mmCIF file of C-alpha atoms in Angstrom:
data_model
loop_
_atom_site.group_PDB
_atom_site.id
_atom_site.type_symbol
_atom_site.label_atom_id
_atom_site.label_comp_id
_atom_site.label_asym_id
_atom_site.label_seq_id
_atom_site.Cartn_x
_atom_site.Cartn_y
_atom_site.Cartn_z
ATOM 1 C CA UNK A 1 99.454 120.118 -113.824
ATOM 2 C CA UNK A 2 98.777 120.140 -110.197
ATOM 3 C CA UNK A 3 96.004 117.793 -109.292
ATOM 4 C CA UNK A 4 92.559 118.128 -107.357
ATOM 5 C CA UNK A 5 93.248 118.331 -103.714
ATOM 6 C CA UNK A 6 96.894 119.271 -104.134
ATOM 7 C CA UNK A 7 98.193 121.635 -101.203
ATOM 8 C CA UNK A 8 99.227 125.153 -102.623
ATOM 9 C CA UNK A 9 102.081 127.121 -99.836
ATOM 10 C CA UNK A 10 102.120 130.563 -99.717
ATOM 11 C CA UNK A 11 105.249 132.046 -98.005
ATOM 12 C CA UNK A 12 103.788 135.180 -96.595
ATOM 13 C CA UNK A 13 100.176 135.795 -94.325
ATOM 14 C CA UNK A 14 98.744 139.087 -95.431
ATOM 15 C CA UNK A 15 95.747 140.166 -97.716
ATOM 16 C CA UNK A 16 97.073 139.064 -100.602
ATOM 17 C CA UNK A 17 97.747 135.778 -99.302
ATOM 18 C CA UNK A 18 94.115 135.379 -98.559
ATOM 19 C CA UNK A 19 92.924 136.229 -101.846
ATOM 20 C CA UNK A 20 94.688 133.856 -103.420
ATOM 21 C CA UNK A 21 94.148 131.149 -101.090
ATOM 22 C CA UNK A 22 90.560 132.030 -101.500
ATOM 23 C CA UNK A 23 91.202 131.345 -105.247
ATOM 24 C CA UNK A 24 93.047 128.309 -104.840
ATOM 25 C CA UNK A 25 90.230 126.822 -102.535
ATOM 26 C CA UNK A 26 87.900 127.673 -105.518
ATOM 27 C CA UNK A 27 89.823 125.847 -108.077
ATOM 28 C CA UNK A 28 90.052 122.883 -105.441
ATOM 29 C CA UNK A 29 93.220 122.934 -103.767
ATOM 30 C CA UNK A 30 94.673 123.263 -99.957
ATOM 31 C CA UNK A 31 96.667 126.279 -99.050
ATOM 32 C CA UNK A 32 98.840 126.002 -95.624
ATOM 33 C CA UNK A 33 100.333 129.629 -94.981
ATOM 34 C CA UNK A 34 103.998 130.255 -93.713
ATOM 35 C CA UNK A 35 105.327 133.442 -91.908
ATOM 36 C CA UNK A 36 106.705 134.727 -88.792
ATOM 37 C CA UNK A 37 104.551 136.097 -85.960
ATOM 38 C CA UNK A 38 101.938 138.774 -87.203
ATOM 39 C CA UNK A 39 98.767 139.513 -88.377
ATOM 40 C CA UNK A 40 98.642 137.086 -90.773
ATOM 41 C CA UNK A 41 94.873 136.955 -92.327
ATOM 42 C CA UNK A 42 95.617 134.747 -94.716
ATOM 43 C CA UNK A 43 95.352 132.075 -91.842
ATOM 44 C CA UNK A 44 91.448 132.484 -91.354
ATOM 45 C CA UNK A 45 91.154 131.380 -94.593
ATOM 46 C CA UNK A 46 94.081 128.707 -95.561
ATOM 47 C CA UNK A 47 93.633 125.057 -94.396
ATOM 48 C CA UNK A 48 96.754 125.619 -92.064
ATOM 49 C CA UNK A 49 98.663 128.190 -91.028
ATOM 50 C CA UNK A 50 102.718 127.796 -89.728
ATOM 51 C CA UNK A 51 104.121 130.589 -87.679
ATOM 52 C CA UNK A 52 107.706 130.746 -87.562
ATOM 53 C CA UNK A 53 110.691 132.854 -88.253
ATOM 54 C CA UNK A 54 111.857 133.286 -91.937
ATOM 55 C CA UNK A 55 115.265 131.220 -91.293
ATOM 56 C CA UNK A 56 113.695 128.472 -88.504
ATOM 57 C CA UNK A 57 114.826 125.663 -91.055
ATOM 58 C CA UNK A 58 113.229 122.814 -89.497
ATOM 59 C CA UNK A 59 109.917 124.145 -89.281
ATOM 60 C CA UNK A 60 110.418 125.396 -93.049
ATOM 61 C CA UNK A 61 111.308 121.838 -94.289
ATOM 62 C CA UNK A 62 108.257 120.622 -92.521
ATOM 63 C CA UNK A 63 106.077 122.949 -94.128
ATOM 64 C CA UNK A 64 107.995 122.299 -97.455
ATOM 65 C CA UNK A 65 107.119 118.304 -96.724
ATOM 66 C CA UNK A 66 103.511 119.043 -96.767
ATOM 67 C CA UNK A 67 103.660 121.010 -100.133
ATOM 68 C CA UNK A 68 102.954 120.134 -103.599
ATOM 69 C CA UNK A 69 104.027 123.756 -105.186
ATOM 70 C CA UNK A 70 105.096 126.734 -103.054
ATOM 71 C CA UNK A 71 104.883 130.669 -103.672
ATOM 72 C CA UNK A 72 104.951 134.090 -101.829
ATOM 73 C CA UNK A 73 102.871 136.731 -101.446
ATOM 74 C CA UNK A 74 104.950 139.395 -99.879
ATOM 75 C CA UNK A 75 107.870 140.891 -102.121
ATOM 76 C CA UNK A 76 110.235 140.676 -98.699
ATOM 77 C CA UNK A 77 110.270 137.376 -98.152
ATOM 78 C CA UNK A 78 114.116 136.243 -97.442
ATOM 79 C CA UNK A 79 115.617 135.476 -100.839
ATOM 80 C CA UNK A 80 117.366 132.673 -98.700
ATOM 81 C CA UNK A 81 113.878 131.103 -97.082
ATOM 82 C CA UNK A 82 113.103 131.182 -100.622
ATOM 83 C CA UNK A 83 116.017 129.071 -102.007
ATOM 84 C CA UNK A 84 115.495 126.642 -99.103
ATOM 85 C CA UNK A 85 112.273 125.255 -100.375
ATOM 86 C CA UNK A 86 113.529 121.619 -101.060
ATOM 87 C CA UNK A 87 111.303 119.104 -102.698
ATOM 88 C CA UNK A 88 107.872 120.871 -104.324
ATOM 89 C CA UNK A 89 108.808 123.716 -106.893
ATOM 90 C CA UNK A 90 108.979 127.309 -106.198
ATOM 91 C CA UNK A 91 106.796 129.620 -108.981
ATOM 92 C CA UNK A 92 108.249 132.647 -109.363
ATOM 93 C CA UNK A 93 111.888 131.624 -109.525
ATOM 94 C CA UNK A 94 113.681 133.227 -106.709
ATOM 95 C CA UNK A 95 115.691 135.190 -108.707
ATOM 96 C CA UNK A 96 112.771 137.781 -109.291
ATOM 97 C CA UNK A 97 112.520 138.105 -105.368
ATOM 98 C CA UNK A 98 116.371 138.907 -105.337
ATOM 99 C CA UNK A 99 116.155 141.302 -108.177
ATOM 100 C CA UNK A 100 113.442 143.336 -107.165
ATOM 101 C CA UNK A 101 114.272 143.572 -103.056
ATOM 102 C CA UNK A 102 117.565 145.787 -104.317
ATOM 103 C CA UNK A 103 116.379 149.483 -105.804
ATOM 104 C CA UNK A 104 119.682 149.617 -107.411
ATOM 105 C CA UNK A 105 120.286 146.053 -109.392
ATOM 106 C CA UNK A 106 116.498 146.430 -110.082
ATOM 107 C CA UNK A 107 116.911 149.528 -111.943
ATOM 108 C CA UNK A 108 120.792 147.994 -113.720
ATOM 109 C CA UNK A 109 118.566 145.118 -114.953
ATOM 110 C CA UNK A 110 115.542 147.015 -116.311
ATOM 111 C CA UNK A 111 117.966 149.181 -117.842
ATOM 112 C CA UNK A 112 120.186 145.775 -119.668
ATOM 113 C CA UNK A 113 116.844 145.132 -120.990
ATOM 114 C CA UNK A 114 116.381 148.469 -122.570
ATOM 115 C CA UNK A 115 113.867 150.231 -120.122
ATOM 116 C CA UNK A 116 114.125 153.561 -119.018
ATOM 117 C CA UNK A 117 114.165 154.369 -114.854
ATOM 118 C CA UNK A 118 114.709 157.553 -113.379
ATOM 119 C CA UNK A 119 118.059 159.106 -113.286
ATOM 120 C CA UNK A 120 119.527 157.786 -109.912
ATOM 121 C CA UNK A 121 122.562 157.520 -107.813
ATOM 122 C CA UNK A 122 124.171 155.072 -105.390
ATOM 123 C CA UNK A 123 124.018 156.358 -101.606
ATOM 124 C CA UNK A 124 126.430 155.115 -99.187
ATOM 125 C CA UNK A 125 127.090 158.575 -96.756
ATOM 126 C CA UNK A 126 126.016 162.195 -96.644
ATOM 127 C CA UNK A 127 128.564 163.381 -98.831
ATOM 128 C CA UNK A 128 127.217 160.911 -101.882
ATOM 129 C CA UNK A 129 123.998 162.247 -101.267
ATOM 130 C CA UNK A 130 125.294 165.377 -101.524
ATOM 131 C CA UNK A 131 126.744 164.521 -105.114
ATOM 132 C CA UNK A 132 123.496 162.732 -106.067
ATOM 133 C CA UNK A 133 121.176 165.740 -105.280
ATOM 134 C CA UNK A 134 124.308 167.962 -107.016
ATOM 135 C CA UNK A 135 124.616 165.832 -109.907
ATOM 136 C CA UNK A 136 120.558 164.713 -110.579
ATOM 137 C CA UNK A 137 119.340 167.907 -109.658
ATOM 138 C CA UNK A 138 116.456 168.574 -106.354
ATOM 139 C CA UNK A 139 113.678 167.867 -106.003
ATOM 140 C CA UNK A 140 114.423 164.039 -105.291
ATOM 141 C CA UNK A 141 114.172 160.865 -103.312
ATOM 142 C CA UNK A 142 116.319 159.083 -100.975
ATOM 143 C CA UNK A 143 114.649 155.729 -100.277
ATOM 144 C CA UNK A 144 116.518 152.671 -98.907
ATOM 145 C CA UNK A 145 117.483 149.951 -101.465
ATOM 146 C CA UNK A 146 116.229 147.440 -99.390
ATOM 147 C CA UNK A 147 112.725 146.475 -97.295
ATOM 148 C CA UNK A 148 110.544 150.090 -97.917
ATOM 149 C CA UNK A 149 106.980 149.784 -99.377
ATOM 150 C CA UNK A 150 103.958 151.525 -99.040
ATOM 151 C CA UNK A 151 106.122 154.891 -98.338
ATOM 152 C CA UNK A 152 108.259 153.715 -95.887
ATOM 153 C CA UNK A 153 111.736 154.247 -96.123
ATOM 154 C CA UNK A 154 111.564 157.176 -97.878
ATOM 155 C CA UNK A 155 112.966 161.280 -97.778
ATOM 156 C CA UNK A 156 111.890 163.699 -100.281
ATOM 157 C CA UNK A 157 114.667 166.027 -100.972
ATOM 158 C CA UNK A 158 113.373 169.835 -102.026
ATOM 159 C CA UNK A 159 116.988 170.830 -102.528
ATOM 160 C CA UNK A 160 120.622 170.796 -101.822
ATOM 161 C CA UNK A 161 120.273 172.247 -98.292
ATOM 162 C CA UNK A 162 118.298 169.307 -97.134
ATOM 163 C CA UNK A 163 120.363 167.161 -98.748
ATOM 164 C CA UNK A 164 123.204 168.478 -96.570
ATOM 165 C CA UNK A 165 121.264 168.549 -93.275
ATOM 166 C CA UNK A 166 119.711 164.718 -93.810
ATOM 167 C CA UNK A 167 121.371 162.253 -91.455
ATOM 168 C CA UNK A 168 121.998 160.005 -93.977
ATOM 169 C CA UNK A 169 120.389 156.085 -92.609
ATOM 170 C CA UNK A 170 123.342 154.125 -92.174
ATOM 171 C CA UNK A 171 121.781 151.572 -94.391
ATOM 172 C CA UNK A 172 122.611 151.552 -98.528
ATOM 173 C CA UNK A 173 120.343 153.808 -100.163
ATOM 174 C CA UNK A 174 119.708 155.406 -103.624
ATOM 175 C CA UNK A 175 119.097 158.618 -105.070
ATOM 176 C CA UNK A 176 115.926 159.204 -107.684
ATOM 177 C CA UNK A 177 115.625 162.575 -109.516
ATOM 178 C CA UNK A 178 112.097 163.625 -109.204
ATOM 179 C CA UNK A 179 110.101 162.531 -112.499
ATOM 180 C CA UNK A 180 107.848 164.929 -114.191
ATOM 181 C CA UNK A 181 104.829 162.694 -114.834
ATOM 182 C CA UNK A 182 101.361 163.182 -115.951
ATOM 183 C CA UNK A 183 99.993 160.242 -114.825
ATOM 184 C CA UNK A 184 101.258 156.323 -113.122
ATOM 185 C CA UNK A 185 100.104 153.235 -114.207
ATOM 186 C CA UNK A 186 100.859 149.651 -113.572
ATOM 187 C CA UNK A 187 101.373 146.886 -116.018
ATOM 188 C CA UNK A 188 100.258 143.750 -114.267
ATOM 189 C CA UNK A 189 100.569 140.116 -116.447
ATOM 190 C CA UNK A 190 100.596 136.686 -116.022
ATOM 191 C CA UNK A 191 102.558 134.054 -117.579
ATOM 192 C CA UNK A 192 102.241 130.532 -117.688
ATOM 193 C CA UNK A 193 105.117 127.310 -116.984
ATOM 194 C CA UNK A 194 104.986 127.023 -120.850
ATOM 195 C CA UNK A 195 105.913 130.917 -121.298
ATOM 196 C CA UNK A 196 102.559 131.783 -122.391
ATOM 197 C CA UNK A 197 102.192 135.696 -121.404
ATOM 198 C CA UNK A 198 98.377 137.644 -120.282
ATOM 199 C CA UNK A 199 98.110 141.249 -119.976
ATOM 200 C CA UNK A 200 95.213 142.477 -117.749
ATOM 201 C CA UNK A 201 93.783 146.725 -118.775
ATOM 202 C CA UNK A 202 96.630 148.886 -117.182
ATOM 203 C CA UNK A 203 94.575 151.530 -114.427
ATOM 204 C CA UNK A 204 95.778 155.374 -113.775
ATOM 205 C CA UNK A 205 97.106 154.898 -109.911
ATOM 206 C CA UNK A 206 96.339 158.002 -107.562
ATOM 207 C CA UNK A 207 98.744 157.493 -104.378
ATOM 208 C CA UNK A 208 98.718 159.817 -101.520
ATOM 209 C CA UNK A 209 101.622 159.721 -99.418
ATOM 210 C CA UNK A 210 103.595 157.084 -101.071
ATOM 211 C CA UNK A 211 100.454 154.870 -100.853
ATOM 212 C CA UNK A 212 98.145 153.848 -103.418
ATOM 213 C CA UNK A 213 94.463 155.327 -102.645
ATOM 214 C CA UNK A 214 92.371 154.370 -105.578
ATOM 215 C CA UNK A 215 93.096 152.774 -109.227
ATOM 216 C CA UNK A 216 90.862 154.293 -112.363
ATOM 217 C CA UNK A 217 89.644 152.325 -115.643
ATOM 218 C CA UNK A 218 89.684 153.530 -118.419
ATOM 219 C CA UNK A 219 93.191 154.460 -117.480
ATOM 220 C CA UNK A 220 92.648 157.790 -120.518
ATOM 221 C CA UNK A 221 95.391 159.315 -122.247
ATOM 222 C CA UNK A 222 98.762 159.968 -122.288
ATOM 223 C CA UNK A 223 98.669 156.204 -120.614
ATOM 224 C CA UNK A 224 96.836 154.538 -123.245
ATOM 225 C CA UNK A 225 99.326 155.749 -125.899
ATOM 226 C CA UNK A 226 102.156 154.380 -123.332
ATOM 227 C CA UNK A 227 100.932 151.022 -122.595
ATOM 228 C CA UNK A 228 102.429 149.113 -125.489
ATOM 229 C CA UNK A 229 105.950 150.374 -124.802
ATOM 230 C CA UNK A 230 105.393 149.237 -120.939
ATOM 231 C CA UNK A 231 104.450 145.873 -121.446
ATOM 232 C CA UNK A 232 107.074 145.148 -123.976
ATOM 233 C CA UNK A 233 109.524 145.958 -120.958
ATOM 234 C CA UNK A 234 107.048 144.218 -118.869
ATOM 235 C CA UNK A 235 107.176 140.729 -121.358
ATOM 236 C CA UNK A 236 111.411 141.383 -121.106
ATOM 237 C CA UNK A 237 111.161 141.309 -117.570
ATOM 238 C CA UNK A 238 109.264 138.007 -117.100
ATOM 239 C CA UNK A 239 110.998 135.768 -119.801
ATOM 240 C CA UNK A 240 114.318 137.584 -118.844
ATOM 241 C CA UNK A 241 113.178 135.929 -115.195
ATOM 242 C CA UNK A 242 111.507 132.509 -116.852
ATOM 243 C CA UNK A 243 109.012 134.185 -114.342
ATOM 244 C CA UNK A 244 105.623 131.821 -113.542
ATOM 245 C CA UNK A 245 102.873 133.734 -112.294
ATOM 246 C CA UNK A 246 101.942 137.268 -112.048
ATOM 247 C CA UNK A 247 104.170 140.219 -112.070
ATOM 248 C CA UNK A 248 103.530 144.037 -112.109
ATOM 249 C CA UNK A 249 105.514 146.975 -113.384
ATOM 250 C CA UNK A 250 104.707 150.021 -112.461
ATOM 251 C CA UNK A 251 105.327 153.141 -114.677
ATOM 252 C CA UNK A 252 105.127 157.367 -114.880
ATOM 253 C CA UNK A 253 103.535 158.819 -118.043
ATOM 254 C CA UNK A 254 105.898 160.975 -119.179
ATOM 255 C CA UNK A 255 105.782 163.452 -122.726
ATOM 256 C CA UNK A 256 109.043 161.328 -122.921
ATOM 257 C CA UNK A 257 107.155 157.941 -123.176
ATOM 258 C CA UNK A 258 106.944 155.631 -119.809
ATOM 259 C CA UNK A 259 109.529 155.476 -117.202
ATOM 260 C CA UNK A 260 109.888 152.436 -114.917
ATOM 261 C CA UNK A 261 109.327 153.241 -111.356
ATOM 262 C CA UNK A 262 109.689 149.200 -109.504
ATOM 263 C CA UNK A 263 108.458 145.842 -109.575
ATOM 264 C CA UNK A 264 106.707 143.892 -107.857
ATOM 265 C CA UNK A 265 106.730 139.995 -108.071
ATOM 266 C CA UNK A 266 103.319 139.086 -106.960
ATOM 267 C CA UNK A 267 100.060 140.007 -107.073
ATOM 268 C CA UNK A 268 99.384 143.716 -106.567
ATOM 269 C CA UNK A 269 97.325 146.034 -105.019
ATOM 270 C CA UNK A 270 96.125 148.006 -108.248
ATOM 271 C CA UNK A 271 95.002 144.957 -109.689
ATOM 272 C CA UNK A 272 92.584 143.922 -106.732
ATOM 273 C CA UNK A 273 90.178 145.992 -109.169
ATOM 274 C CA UNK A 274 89.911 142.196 -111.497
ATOM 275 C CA UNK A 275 88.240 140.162 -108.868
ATOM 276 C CA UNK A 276 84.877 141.642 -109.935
ATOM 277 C CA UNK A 277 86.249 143.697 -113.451
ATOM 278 C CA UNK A 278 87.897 141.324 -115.111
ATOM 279 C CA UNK A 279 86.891 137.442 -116.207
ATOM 280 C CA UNK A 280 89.852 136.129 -114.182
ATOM 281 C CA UNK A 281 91.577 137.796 -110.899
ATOM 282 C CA UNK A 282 94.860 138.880 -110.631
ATOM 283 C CA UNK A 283 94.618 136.045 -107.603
ATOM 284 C CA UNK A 284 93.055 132.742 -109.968
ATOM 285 C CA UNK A 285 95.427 133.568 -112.860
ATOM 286 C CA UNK A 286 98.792 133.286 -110.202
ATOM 287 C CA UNK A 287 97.320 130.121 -108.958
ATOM 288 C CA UNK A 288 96.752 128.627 -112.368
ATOM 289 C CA UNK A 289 99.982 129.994 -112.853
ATOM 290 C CA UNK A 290 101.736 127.999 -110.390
ATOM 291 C CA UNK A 291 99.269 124.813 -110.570
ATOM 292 C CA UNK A 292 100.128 124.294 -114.207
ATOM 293 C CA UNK A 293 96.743 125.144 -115.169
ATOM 294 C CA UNK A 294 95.747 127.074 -118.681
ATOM 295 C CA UNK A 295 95.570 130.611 -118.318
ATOM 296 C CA UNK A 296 92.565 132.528 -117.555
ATOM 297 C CA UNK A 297 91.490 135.191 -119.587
ATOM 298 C CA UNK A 298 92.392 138.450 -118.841
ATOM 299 C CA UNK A 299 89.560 140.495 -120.356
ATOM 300 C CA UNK A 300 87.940 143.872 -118.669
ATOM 301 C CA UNK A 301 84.252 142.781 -118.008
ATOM 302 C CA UNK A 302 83.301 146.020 -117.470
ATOM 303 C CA UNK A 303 83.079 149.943 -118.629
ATOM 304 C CA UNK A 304 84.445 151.753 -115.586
ATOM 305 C CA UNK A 305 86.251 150.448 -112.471
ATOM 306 C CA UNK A 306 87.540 152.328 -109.489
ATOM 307 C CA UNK A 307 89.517 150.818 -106.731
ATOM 308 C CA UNK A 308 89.789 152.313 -103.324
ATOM 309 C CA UNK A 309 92.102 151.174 -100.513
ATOM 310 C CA UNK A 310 90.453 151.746 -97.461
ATOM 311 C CA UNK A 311 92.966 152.728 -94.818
ATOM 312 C CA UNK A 312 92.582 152.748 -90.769
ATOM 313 C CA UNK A 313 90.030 153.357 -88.934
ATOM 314 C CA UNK A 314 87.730 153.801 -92.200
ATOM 315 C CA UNK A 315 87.522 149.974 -92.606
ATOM 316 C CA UNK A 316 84.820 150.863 -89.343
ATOM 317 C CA UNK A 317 82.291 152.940 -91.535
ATOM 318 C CA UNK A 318 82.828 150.789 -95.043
ATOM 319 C CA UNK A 319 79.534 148.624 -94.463
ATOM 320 C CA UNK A 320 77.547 151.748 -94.679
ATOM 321 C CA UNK A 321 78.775 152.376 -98.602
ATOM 322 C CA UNK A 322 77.182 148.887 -99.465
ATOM 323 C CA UNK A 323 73.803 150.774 -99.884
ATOM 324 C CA UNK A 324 75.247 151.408 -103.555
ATOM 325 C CA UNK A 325 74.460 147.916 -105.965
ATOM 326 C CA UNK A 326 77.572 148.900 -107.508
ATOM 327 C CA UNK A 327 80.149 148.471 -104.668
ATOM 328 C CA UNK A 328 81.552 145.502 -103.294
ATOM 329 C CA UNK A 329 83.533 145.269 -100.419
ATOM 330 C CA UNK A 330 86.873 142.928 -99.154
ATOM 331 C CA UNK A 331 87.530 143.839 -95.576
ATOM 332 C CA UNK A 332 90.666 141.717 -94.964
ATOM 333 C CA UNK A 333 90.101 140.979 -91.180
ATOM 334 C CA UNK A 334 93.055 142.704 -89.665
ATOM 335 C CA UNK A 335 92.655 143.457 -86.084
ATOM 336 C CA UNK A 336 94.433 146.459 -86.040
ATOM 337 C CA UNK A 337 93.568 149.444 -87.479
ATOM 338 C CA UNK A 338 96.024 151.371 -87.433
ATOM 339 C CA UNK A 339 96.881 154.769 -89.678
ATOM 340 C CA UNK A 340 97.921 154.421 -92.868
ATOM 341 C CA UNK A 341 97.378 150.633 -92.587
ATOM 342 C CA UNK A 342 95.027 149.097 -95.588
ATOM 343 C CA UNK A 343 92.063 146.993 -93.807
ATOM 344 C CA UNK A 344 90.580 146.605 -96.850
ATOM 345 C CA UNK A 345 89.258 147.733 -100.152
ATOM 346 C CA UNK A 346 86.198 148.773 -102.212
ATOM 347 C CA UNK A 347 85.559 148.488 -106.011
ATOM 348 C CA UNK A 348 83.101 150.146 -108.111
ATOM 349 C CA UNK A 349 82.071 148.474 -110.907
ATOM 350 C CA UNK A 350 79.628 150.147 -113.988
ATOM 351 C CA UNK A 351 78.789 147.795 -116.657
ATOM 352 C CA UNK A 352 77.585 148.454 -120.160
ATOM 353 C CA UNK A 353 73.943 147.715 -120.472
ATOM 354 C CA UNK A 354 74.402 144.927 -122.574
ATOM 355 C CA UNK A 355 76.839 143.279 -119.797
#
């Protein structure tokens, strides 16, 4: 168990890194931030913040030195600036950052533990995306197996003539069929050093253009009759990993039962929706997590949630929503606001009357 006053790195400097330091500084620890030259927010609100590149090794051991436990907040941190954390312990084990930055052995490993993915293909070249699009069927998705998030690095494919006319990125990529869904949800848990597991309410996700826009509780049917199956697959996952901290899974309703989209090893965006619905936050839970603290617990606090991500130039006109008791706001500082970009987000919280 990590004492009072321990210092808590977080490889990584965006939002999520400055919820959880905020967190961490709650439970009474020190957070010192790590992460190459950005807009790392996290920094206004850690104890320190080190900006250097993701293989600078002397600058890394120093920041190591000055550790008691290290973690990440960003799913793209270098699997290698990862393994070269010597001295405090690393929660999640690395090997969840290496499984889940590559599409493909992502979906090979959810499928060894008996989860169901889209059908997909390996793309290498035009002519195997050809065959993929041939084989799978159009509509579909070409996304890169590596780095893409939030949309990016990703081509829907209507048919087989775009298939043939797409210069395919000379990068390895992968093929999804498109998935007839009803609904997406995420699966979002937490599990301890001691292998004890926490499953927060799964939320219907609404994305618009390959980003999330808003997460709904209740989540409503056919998810509710779906979420057992997930987080079995989810529970796989993490002791498959001897993961520490929280991971999310996230998952298309299907009349076929759920089918695993990706994971994510951290903290995630349609779980922001627990700071103020749930008794613990996706953000406490991952630092007990890591600290070698008990659990929190995981309970929905309230009737109805809705999380919305507040993109670009809309973080400018959130302040005027506050007029509504219900609403709270988390504007996460970033200086530019550019489109697409999330500055922020709002949750909407309606409580029983007896709560």
């Amino acid at each position: 168990m990590l004492k009072r006053g321990s210092t808590i790195g977080i490889l990584g400097g965006g939002q999520l890194g400055r919820m959880m330091a905020t967190s961490a500084a709650q439970l009474g620890y020190r957070v010192i931030g790590y992460a190459p030259d950005g807009d790392n927010v996290m920094g206004d609100v850690a104890e320190d913040f080190v900006t250097a590149a993701w293989d600078d090794e002397a600058a890394l051991a120093a920041f190591a030195a000055r550790c008691d436990v290290v973690t990440w907040e960003f799913e793209n941190v270098p699997v290698a600036t990862a393994r070269g954390i010597a001295g405090p312990a690393i929660f999640p084990d690395p090997k969840a950052l290496e499984t889940a930055q590559d599409r493909l052995d992502e979906k090979r490993f959810i499928e060894e533990l008996g989860g169901r993915p889209a059908a997909y293909a390996k793309v290498d070249s035009s002519y195997d995306l050809i065959a993929a699009a041939d084989r799978l069927g159009a509509p579909g998705i070409l996304k890169t197996r590596r780095d893409g998030y939030d949309g990016k690095g990703q081509w829907r494919i209507a048919n087989g003539r775009e298939a043939e006319a797409l210069n395919v990125p000379e990068t390895p990529c992968i093929y999804e069929a498109f998935v007839e869904f009803e609904a997406e949800f995420s699966v979002i848990l937490v599990r301890s050093q001691d292998g004890e597991t926490r499953f927060w309410d799964s939320t219907r996700n609404e994305h618009r253009g390959g980003i999330l826009a808003a997460s709904h509780f209740p989540a409503g049917e056919p998810i509710a009759a779906q979420i057992a199956e997930a987080r079995e697959l989810a529970r796989k996952v993490a002791d498959a990993l001897n993961y520490v901290g929280v991971l999310t899974l996230e998952f298309f309703a299907t009349h076929e039962g759920p089918i695993f989209n990706e994971m994510a090893p951290r903290v995630h965006n349609s779980g922001h929706w627990t700071i103020e619905g749930a008794a613990t936050s996706q953000f406490e839970n991952h630092i007990r997590a890591v600290a070698g603290l008990p659990l929190g617990d995981t309970r929905t606090t309230a009737a109805q949630v809705e999380m919305r991500n507040i993109l670009g130039n809309d973080i400018e006109n959130a302040h005027a929503a506050l007029g509504d008791a219900r609403l709270h706001l988390h504007d996460y500082g970033k200086a530019e606001a550019s489109e697409g970009r999330k500055m922020g987000h709002a949750t909407l919280i309606t409580h029983d009357a007896g709560l």
